[in-house]
């Protein structure tokens, strides 16, 4: 059982009316090159999901699957993706894939397609490796890690406010998606009692080559993968042939009564 999850829970009420747990998207180790700002100005839709506004929300936000006494109640949870483009305009048509450290996805449906910036899958709690109870213990502190990924673009700090990525501006160089099993905000080789591990080895991530997944966790490629390079010719961190990458977001779901104990 994992006992290292110590991240506090934030509650975010969004325009969707949904509730988020503690986003770890900007946690140290997941990023490089600094933050980004939200003031890129108005424009026409890019149709590309920005990492800045790609997030997992939960409905309900705090399902009390374990009550104050530690008793278990089966409750389904919608794992909702909210996404838009760099101009805060809606995106549709992109496939989003999901992974979790515990439980399963209803009807084995672990992906959804964005429509007007939203889509969801349904999660069912519990594991199956304990022959006596039919369940494996929940993760430590009853925080269940989720990760979602899709094709999109990296975020950058638009220091000169021209809506473009210029030489010298910082950006978040995304690494390959991973499940943060031990909730320490970074990739490592942690695994849980179900032998679900942090690595999510996907096809098509920079570093894994063109033939498929490569069996290892890949770091960022060192360049800004996005559609808004001011000049591809004069910026060594821009590559006109790599304007997108596989972006991911992570979040933890609290599945016990807030303030209660985890079995
Ligand atoms: Ca700029
Ligand atoms: Ca990159
Ligand atoms: Ca970790
Ligand atoms: Ca890989």
PDB file of C-alpha atoms in Angstrom, residues 26-119:
ATOM      1  CA  UNK A  26       2.600  21.982 -12.689  1.00  0.00           C
ATOM      2  CA  UNK A  27       4.382  19.909 -10.097  1.00  0.00           C
ATOM      3  CA  UNK A  28       8.180  20.062 -10.052  1.00  0.00           C
ATOM      4  CA  UNK A  29       9.669  17.434 -12.279  1.00  0.00           C
ATOM      5  CA  UNK A  30       6.752  17.485 -14.666  1.00  0.00           C
ATOM      6  CA  UNK A  31       7.842  20.726 -16.170  1.00  0.00           C
ATOM      7  CA  UNK A  32      10.863  22.611 -17.354  1.00  0.00           C
ATOM      8  CA  UNK A  33      11.496  26.090 -18.549  1.00  0.00           C
ATOM      9  CA  UNK A  34       9.058  27.983 -16.339  1.00  0.00           C
ATOM     10  CA  UNK A  35       5.386  28.836 -16.509  1.00  0.00           C
ATOM     11  CA  UNK A  36       3.079  30.439 -19.020  1.00  0.00           C
ATOM     12  CA  UNK A  37       0.670  33.276 -18.960  1.00  0.00           C
ATOM     13  CA  UNK A  38      -2.984  33.380 -19.860  1.00  0.00           C
ATOM     14  CA  UNK A  39      -2.949  36.534 -21.921  1.00  0.00           C
ATOM     15  CA  UNK A  40      -2.330  35.510 -25.482  1.00  0.00           C
ATOM     16  CA  UNK A  41      -5.077  37.665 -26.905  1.00  0.00           C
ATOM     17  CA  UNK A  42      -8.029  36.937 -29.169  1.00  0.00           C
ATOM     18  CA  UNK A  43      -7.765  35.058 -32.397  1.00  0.00           C
ATOM     19  CA  UNK A  44      -9.401  32.415 -34.523  1.00  0.00           C
ATOM     20  CA  UNK A  45      -9.534  28.859 -33.147  1.00  0.00           C
ATOM     21  CA  UNK A  46      -6.354  26.844 -33.569  1.00  0.00           C
ATOM     22  CA  UNK A  47      -8.181  23.560 -33.023  1.00  0.00           C
ATOM     23  CA  UNK A  48      -5.197  22.409 -30.977  1.00  0.00           C
ATOM     24  CA  UNK A  49      -5.527  21.564 -27.287  1.00  0.00           C
ATOM     25  CA  UNK A  50      -3.216  23.641 -25.109  1.00  0.00           C
ATOM     26  CA  UNK A  51      -1.543  21.993 -22.156  1.00  0.00           C
ATOM     27  CA  UNK A  52      -2.398  25.100 -20.149  1.00  0.00           C
ATOM     28  CA  UNK A  53      -6.133  24.345 -20.199  1.00  0.00           C
ATOM     29  CA  UNK A  54      -6.128  20.543 -20.339  1.00  0.00           C
ATOM     30  CA  UNK A  55      -7.439  19.231 -17.045  1.00  0.00           C
ATOM     31  CA  UNK A  56      -9.150  16.329 -15.314  1.00  0.00           C
ATOM     32  CA  UNK A  57     -12.281  17.028 -13.253  1.00  0.00           C
ATOM     33  CA  UNK A  58     -14.279  14.581 -11.149  1.00  0.00           C
ATOM     34  CA  UNK A  59     -18.038  14.199 -10.825  1.00  0.00           C
ATOM     35  CA  UNK A  60     -18.697  13.789  -7.954  1.00  0.00           C
ATOM     36  CA  UNK A  61     -15.622  15.591  -6.700  1.00  0.00           C
ATOM     37  CA  UNK A  62     -15.324  13.631  -3.463  1.00  0.00           C
ATOM     38  CA  UNK A  63     -17.167  10.288  -3.665  1.00  0.00           C
ATOM     39  CA  UNK A  64     -17.339   8.794  -0.189  1.00  0.00           C
ATOM     40  CA  UNK A  65     -16.537   5.269  -1.289  1.00  0.00           C
ATOM     41  CA  UNK A  66     -15.077   4.749   2.189  1.00  0.00           C
ATOM     42  CA  UNK A  67     -17.170   6.336   4.897  1.00  0.00           C
ATOM     43  CA  UNK A  68     -16.010   7.540   8.315  1.00  0.00           C
ATOM     44  CA  UNK A  69     -15.929   3.945   9.574  1.00  0.00           C
ATOM     45  CA  UNK A  70     -13.980   2.712   6.572  1.00  0.00           C
ATOM     46  CA  UNK A  71     -16.989   0.853   5.142  1.00  0.00           C
ATOM     47  CA  UNK A  72     -16.952   0.426   1.386  1.00  0.00           C
ATOM     48  CA  UNK A  73     -19.729   1.573  -0.963  1.00  0.00           C
ATOM     49  CA  UNK A  74     -19.441   1.094  -4.703  1.00  0.00           C
ATOM     50  CA  UNK A  75     -19.835   4.457  -6.445  1.00  0.00           C
ATOM     51  CA  UNK A  76     -19.173   5.326 -10.057  1.00  0.00           C
ATOM     52  CA  UNK A  77     -17.344   8.550 -10.871  1.00  0.00           C
ATOM     53  CA  UNK A  78     -17.265  10.493 -14.125  1.00  0.00           C
ATOM     54  CA  UNK A  79     -13.694  11.331 -15.079  1.00  0.00           C
ATOM     55  CA  UNK A  80     -14.207  14.475 -17.120  1.00  0.00           C
ATOM     56  CA  UNK A  81     -11.763  16.236 -19.416  1.00  0.00           C
ATOM     57  CA  UNK A  82     -11.986  19.969 -19.952  1.00  0.00           C
ATOM     58  CA  UNK A  83      -9.936  21.365 -22.806  1.00  0.00           C
ATOM     59  CA  UNK A  84      -9.636  24.396 -25.046  1.00  0.00           C
ATOM     60  CA  UNK A  85      -7.088  26.043 -27.297  1.00  0.00           C
ATOM     61  CA  UNK A  86      -4.531  28.713 -26.557  1.00  0.00           C
ATOM     62  CA  UNK A  87      -7.163  31.421 -27.147  1.00  0.00           C
ATOM     63  CA  UNK A  88      -9.653  29.773 -24.742  1.00  0.00           C
ATOM     64  CA  UNK A  89     -11.749  28.647 -27.704  1.00  0.00           C
ATOM     65  CA  UNK A  90     -13.393  25.237 -27.785  1.00  0.00           C
ATOM     66  CA  UNK A  91     -11.878  22.191 -29.418  1.00  0.00           C
ATOM     67  CA  UNK A  92     -13.617  19.068 -30.725  1.00  0.00           C
ATOM     68  CA  UNK A  93     -12.710  15.754 -32.299  1.00  0.00           C
ATOM     69  CA  UNK A  94      -9.527  14.863 -30.411  1.00  0.00           C
ATOM     70  CA  UNK A  95      -9.299  11.488 -28.684  1.00  0.00           C
ATOM     71  CA  UNK A  96      -8.294  11.545 -25.016  1.00  0.00           C
ATOM     72  CA  UNK A  97      -6.965   8.399 -23.347  1.00  0.00           C
ATOM     73  CA  UNK A  98      -7.018   7.629 -19.626  1.00  0.00           C
ATOM     74  CA  UNK A  99      -5.116   5.502 -17.119  1.00  0.00           C
ATOM     75  CA  UNK A 100      -5.666   4.990 -13.395  1.00  0.00           C
ATOM     76  CA  UNK A 101      -3.784   3.257 -10.627  1.00  0.00           C
ATOM     77  CA  UNK A 102      -6.821   1.565  -9.069  1.00  0.00           C
ATOM     78  CA  UNK A 103     -10.289   0.524 -10.179  1.00  0.00           C
ATOM     79  CA  UNK A 104     -11.382   0.157 -13.767  1.00  0.00           C
ATOM     80  CA  UNK A 105     -13.170   1.975 -16.546  1.00  0.00           C
ATOM     81  CA  UNK A 106     -16.788   1.028 -17.190  1.00  0.00           C
ATOM     82  CA  UNK A 107     -17.293  -1.185 -20.237  1.00  0.00           C
ATOM     83  CA  UNK A 108     -13.484  -1.085 -20.651  1.00  0.00           C
ATOM     84  CA  UNK A 109     -13.941   2.347 -22.225  1.00  0.00           C
ATOM     85  CA  UNK A 110     -10.692   4.137 -21.385  1.00  0.00           C
ATOM     86  CA  UNK A 111     -10.908   6.877 -24.012  1.00  0.00           C
ATOM     87  CA  UNK A 112     -13.335   9.549 -25.150  1.00  0.00           C
ATOM     88  CA  UNK A 113     -13.564  12.092 -27.948  1.00  0.00           C
ATOM     89  CA  UNK A 114     -13.718  15.801 -27.185  1.00  0.00           C
ATOM     90  CA  UNK A 115     -16.909  17.599 -28.165  1.00  0.00           C
ATOM     91  CA  UNK A 116     -17.094  21.328 -27.465  1.00  0.00           C
ATOM     92  CA  UNK A 117     -14.133  21.002 -25.141  1.00  0.00           C
ATOM     93  CA  UNK A 118     -15.460  18.160 -22.989  1.00  0.00           C
ATOM     94  CA  UNK A 119     -15.746  14.407 -22.750  1.00  0.00           C
TER      95      UNK A 119
END
